[in-house]
JSON list of C-alpha atoms in Angstrom, two decimals:
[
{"chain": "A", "resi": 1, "resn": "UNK", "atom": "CA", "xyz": [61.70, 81.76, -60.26]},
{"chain": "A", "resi": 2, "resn": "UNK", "atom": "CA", "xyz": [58.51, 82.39, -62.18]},
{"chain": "A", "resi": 3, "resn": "UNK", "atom": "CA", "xyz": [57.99, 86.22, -61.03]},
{"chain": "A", "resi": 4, "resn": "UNK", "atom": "CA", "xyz": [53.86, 86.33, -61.88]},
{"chain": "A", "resi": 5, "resn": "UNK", "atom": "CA", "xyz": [53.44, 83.80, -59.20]},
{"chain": "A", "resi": 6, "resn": "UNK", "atom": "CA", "xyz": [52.85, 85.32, -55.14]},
{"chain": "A", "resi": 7, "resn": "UNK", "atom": "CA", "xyz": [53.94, 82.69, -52.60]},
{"chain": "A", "resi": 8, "resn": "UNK", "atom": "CA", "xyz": [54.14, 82.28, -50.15]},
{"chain": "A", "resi": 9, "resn": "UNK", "atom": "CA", "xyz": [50.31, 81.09, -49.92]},
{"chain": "A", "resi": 10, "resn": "UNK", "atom": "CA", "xyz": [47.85, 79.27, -47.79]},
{"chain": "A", "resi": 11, "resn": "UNK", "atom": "CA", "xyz": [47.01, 76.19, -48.59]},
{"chain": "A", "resi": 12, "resn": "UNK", "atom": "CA", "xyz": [44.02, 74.43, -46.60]},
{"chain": "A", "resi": 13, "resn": "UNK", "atom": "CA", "xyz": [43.37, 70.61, -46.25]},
{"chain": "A", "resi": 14, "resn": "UNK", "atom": "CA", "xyz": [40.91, 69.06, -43.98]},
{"chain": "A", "resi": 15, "resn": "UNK", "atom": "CA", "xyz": [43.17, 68.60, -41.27]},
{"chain": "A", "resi": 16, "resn": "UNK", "atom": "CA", "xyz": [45.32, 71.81, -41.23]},
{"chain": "A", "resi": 17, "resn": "UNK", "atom": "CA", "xyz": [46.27, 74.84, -42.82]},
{"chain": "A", "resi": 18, "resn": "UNK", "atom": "CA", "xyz": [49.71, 74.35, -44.74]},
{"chain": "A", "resi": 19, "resn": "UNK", "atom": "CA", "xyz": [52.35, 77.42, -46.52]},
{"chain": "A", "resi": 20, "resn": "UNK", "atom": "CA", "xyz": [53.01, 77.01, -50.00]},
{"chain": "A", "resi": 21, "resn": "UNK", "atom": "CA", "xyz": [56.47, 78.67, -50.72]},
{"chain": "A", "resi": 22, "resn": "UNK", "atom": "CA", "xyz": [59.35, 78.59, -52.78]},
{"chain": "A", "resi": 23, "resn": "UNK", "atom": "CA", "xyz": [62.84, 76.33, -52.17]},
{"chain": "A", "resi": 24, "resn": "UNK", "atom": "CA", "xyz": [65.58, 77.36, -51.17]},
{"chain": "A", "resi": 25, "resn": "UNK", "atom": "CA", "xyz": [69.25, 75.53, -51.52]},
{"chain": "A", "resi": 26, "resn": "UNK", "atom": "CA", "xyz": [68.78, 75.39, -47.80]},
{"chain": "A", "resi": 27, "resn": "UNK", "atom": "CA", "xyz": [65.52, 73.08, -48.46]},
{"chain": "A", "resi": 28, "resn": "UNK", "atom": "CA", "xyz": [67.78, 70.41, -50.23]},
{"chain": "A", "resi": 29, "resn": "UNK", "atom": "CA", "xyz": [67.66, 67.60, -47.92]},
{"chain": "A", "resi": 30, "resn": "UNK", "atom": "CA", "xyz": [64.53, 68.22, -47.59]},
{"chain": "A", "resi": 31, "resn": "UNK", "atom": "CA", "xyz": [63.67, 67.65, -51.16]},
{"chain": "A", "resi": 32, "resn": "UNK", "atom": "CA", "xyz": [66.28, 64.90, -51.56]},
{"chain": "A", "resi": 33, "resn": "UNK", "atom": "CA", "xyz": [64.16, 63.20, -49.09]},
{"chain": "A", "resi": 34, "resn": "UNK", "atom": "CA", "xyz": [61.05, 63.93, -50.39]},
{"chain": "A", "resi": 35, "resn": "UNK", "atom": "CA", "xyz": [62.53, 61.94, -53.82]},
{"chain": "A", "resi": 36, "resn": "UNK", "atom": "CA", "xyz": [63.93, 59.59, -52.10]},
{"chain": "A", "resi": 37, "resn": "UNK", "atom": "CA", "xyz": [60.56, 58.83, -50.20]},
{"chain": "A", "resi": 38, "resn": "UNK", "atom": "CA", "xyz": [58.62, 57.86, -53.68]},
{"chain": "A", "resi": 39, "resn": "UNK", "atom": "CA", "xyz": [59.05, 54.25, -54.81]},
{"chain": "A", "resi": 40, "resn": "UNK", "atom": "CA", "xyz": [59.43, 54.88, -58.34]},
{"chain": "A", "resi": 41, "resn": "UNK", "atom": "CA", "xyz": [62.21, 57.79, -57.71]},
{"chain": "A", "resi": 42, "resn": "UNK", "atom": "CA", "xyz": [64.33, 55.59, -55.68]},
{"chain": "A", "resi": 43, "resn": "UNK", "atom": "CA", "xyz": [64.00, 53.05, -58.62]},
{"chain": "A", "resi": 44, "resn": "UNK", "atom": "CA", "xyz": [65.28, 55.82, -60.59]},
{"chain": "A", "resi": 45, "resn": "UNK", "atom": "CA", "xyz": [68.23, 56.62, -58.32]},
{"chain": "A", "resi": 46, "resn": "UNK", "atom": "CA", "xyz": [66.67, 59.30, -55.74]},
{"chain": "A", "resi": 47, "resn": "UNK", "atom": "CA", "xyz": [68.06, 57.88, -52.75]},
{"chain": "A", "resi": 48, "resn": "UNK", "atom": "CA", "xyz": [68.74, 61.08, -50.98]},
{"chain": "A", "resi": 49, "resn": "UNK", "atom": "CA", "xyz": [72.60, 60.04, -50.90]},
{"chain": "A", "resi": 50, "resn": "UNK", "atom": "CA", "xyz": [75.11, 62.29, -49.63]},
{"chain": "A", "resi": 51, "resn": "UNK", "atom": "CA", "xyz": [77.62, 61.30, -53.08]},
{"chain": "A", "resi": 52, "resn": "UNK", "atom": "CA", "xyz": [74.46, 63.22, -55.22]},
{"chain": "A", "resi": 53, "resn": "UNK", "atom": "CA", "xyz": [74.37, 66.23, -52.51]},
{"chain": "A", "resi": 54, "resn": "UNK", "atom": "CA", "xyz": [76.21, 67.86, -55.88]},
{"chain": "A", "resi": 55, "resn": "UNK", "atom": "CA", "xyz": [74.09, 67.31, -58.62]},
{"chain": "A", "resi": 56, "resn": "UNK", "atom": "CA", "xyz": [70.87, 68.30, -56.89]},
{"chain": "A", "resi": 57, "resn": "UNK", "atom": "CA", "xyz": [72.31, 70.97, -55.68]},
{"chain": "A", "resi": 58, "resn": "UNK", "atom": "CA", "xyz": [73.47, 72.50, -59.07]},
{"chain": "A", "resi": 59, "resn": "UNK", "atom": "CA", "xyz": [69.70, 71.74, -60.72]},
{"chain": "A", "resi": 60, "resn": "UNK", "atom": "CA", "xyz": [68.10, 73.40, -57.47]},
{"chain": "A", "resi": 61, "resn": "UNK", "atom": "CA", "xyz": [70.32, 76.73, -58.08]},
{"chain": "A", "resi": 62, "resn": "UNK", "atom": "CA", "xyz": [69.98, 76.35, -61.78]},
{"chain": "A", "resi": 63, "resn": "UNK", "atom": "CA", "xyz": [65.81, 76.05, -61.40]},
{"chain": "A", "resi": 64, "resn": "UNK", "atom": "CA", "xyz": [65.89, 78.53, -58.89]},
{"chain": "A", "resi": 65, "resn": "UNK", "atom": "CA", "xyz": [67.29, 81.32, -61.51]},
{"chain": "A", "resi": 66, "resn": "UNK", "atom": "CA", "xyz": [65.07, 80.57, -64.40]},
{"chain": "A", "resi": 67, "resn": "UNK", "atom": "CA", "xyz": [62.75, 82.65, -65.00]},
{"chain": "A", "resi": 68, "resn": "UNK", "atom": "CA", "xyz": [60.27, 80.14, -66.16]},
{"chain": "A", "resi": 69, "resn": "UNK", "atom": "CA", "xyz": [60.85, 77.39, -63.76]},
{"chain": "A", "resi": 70, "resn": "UNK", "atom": "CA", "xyz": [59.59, 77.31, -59.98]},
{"chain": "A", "resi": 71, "resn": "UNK", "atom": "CA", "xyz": [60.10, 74.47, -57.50]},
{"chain": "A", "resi": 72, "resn": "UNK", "atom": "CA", "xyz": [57.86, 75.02, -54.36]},
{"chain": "A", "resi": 73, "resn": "UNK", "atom": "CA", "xyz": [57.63, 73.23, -51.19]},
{"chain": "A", "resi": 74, "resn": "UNK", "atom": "CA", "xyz": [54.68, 72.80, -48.95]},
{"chain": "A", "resi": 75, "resn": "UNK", "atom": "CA", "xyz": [55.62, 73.41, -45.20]},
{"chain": "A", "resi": 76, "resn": "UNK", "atom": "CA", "xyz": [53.52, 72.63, -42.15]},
{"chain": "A", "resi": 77, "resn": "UNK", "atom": "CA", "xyz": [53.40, 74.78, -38.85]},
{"chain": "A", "resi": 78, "resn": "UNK", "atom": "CA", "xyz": [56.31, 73.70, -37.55]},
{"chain": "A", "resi": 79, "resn": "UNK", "atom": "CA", "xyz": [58.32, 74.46, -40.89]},
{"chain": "A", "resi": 80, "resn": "UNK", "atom": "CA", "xyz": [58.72, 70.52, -41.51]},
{"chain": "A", "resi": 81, "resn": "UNK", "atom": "CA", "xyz": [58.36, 69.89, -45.90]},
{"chain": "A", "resi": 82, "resn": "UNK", "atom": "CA", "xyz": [55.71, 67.89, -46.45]},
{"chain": "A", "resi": 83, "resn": "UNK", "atom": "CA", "xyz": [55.51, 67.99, -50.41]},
{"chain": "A", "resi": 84, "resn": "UNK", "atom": "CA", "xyz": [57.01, 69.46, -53.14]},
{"chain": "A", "resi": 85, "resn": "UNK", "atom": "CA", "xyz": [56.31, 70.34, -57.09]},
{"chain": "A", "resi": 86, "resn": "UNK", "atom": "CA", "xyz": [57.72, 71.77, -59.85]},
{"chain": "A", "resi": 87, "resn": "UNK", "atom": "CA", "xyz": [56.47, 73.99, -62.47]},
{"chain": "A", "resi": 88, "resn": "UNK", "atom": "CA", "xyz": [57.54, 75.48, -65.81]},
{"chain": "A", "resi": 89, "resn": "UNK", "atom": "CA", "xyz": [55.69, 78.26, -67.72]},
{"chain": "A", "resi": 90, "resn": "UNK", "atom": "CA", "xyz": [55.63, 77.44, -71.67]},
{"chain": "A", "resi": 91, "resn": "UNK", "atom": "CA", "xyz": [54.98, 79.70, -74.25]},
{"chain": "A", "resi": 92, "resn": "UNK", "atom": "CA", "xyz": [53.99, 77.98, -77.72]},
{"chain": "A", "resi": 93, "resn": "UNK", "atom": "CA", "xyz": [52.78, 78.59, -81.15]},
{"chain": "A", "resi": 94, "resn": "UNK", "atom": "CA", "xyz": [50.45, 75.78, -80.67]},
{"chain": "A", "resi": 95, "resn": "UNK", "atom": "CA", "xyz": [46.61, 76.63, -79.72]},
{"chain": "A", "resi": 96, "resn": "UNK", "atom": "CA", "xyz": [46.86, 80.30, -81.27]},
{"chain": "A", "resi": 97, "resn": "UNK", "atom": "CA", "xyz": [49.56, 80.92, -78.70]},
{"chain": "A", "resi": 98, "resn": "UNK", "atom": "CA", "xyz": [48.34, 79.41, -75.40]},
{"chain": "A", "resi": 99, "resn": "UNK", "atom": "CA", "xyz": [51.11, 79.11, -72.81]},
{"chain": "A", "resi": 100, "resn": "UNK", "atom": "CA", "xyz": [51.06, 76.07, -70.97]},
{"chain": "A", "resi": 101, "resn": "UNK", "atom": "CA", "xyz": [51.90, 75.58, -66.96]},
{"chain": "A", "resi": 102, "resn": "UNK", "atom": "CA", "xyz": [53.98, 71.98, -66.83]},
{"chain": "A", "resi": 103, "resn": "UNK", "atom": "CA", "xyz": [53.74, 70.48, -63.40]},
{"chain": "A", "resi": 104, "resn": "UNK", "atom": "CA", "xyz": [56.60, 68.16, -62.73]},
{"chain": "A", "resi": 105, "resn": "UNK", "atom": "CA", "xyz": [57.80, 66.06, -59.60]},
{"chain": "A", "resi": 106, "resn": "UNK", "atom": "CA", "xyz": [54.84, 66.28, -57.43]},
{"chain": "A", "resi": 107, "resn": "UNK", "atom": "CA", "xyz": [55.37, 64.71, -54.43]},
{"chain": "A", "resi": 108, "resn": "UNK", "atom": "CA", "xyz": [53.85, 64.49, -51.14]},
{"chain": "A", "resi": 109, "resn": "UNK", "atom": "CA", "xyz": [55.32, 62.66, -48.04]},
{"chain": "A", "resi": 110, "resn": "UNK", "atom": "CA", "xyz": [54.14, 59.19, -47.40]},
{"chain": "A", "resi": 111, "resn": "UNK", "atom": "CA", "xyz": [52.88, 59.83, -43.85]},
{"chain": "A", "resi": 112, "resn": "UNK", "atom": "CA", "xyz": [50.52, 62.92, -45.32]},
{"chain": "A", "resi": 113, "resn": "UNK", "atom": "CA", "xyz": [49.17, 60.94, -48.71]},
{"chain": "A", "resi": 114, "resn": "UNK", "atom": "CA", "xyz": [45.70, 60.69, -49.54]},
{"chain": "A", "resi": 115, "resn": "UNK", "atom": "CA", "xyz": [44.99, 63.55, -46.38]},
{"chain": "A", "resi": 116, "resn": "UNK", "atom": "CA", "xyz": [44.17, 66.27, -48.47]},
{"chain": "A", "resi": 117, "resn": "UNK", "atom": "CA", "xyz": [47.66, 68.11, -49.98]},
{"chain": "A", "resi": 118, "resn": "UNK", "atom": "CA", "xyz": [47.91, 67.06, -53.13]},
{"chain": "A", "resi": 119, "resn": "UNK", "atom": "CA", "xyz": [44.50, 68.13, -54.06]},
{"chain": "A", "resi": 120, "resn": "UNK", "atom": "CA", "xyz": [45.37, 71.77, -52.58]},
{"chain": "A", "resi": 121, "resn": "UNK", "atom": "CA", "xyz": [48.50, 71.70, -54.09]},
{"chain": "A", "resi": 122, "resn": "UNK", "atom": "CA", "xyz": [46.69, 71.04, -57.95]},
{"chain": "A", "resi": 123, "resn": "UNK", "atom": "CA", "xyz": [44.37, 73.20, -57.28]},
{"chain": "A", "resi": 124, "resn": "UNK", "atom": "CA", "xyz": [45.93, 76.24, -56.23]},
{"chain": "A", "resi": 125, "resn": "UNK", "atom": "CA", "xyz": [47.72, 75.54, -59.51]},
{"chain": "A", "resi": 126, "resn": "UNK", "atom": "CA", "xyz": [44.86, 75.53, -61.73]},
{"chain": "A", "resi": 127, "resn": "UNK", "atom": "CA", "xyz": [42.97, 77.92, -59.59]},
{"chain": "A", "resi": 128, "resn": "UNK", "atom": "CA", "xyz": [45.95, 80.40, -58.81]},
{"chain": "A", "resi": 129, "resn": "UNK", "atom": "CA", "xyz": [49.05, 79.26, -60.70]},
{"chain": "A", "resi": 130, "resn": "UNK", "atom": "CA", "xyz": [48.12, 79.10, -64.08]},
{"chain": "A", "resi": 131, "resn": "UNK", "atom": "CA", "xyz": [46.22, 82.16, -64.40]},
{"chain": "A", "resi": 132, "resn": "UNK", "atom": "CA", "xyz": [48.95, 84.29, -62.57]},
{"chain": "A", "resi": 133, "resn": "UNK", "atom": "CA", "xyz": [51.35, 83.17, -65.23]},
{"chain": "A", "resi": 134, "resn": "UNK", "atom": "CA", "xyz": [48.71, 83.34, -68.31]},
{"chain": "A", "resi": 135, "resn": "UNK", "atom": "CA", "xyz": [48.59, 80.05, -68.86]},
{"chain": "A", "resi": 136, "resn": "UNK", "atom": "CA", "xyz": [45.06, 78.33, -70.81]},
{"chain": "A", "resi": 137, "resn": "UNK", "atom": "CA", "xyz": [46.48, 74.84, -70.05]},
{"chain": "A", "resi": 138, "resn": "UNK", "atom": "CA", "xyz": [47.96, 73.00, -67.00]},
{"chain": "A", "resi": 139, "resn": "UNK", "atom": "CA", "xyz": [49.65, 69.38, -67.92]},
{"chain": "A", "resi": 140, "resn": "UNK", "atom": "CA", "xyz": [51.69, 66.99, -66.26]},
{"chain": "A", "resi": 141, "resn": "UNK", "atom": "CA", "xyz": [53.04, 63.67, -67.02]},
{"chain": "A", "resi": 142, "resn": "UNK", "atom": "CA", "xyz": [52.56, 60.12, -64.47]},
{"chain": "A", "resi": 143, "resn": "UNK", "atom": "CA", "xyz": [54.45, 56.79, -65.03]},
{"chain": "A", "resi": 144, "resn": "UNK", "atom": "CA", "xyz": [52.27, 54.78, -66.14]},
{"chain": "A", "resi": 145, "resn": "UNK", "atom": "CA", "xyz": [52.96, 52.74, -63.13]},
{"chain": "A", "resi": 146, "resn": "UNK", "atom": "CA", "xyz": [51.58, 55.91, -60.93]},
{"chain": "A", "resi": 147, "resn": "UNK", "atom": "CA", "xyz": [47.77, 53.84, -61.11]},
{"chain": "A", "resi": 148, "resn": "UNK", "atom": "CA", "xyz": [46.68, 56.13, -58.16]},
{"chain": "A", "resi": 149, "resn": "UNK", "atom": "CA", "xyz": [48.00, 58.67, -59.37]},
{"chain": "A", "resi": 150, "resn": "UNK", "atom": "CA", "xyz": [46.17, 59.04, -62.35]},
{"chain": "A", "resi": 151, "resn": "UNK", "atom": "CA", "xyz": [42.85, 58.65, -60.45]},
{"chain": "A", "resi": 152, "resn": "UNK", "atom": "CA", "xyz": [43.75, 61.48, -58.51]},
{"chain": "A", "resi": 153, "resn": "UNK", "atom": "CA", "xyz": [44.39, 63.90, -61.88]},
{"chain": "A", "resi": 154, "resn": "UNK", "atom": "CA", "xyz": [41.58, 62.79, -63.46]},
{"chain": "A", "resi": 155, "resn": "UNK", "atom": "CA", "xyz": [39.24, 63.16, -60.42]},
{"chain": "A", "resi": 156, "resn": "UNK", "atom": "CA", "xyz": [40.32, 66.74, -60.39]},
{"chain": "A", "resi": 157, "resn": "UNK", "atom": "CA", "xyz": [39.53, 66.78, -64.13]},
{"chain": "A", "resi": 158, "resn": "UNK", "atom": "CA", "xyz": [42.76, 66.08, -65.36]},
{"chain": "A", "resi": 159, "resn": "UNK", "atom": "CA", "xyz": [42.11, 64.26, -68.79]},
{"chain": "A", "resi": 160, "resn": "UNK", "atom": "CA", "xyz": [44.81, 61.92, -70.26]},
{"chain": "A", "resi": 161, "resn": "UNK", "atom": "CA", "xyz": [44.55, 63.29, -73.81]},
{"chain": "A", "resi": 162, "resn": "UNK", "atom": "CA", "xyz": [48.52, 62.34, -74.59]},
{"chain": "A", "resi": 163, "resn": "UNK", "atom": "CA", "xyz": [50.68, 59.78, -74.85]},
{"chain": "A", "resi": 164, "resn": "UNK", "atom": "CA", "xyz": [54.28, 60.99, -73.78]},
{"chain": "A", "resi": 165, "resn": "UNK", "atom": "CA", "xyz": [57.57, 59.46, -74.84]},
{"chain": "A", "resi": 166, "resn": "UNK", "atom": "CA", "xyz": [61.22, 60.00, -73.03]},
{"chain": "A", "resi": 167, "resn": "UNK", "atom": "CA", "xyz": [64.68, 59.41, -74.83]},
{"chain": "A", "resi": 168, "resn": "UNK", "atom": "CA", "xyz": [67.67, 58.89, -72.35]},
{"chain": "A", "resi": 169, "resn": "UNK", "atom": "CA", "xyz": [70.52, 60.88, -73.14]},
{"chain": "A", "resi": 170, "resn": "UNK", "atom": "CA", "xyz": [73.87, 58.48, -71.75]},
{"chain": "A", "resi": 171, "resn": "UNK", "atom": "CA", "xyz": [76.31, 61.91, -72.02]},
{"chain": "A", "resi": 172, "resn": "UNK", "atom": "CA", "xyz": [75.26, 64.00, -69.52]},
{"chain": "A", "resi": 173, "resn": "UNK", "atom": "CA", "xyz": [77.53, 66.96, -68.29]}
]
């Protein structure tokens, strides 16, 4: 849990005020589902099935104690999870020092898409997040297959100044 940041939080759309806040391991299914509810995740093997209940449930725990890691859902008035995203505060050398605020799994369910939340959700990051934690740059990464996706960043003013590359590890324990 990134301690600098103060959720829960407000966030407002054009069709209804929403709570920012963080997960709990009794939000799992919830974010399973979420996962499992994005195209490219379930390509990736987030199916939301009860055989991976462990594994998700050991990252959850393990992001919920870091201290530089934060996964936060986005609830509406009736408590239902309508999105999720992860962030990581990350100190570096580079930049005379700048710390950098790495969003990561942003997702928002398919019903509520294009209504409003992700654009809350980014910009209480850039507007709230990133300063709370001291952090002079917010970056992400999008598949390259994420086309809409990357009109969305960049019409927030996102820029796509990077390349990024990914090496699979096979031995995971």
């Amino acid at each position: 849990m990134i301690a600098a940041l103060t959720v829960p939080a407000t966030l407002t759309t054009p069709g209804q005020e929403l709570l920012l806040r963080r997960a709990t391991l009794a939000d799992l299914d919830a974010l399973m589902a979420l996962l499992a509810d994005d195209p490219i995740s379930a390509s990736r093997g987030d199916q939301a099935q009860e055989s991976d209940l462990p594994a998700y449930e050991r990252a959850l725990a393990d992001l919920i104690d870091d201290p530089a890691n934060e996964i936060l859902l986005v609830v509406d008035a009736v408590d239902a999870v309508v999105a999720t995203m992860q962030l990581t505060r990350i100190p570096g050398m580079a930049r005379r020092g700048s710390t950098r605020l790495l969003v990561e799994a942003v997702r928002v369910s398919s019903a509520l898409r294009s209504g409003g939340v992700g654009t809350a959700m980014m910009r209480w990051v850039t507007d709230v997040a990133a300063p709370a934690t001291g952090s002079s740059i917010v970056q992400l990464t999008s598949d390259e297959a994420r086309v809409d996706a990357h009109r969305f960043y960049e019409r927030l003013g996102f820029v796509g100044s990077h390349r990024g590359f990914k090496y699979a590890v096979t031995a995971v324990s």
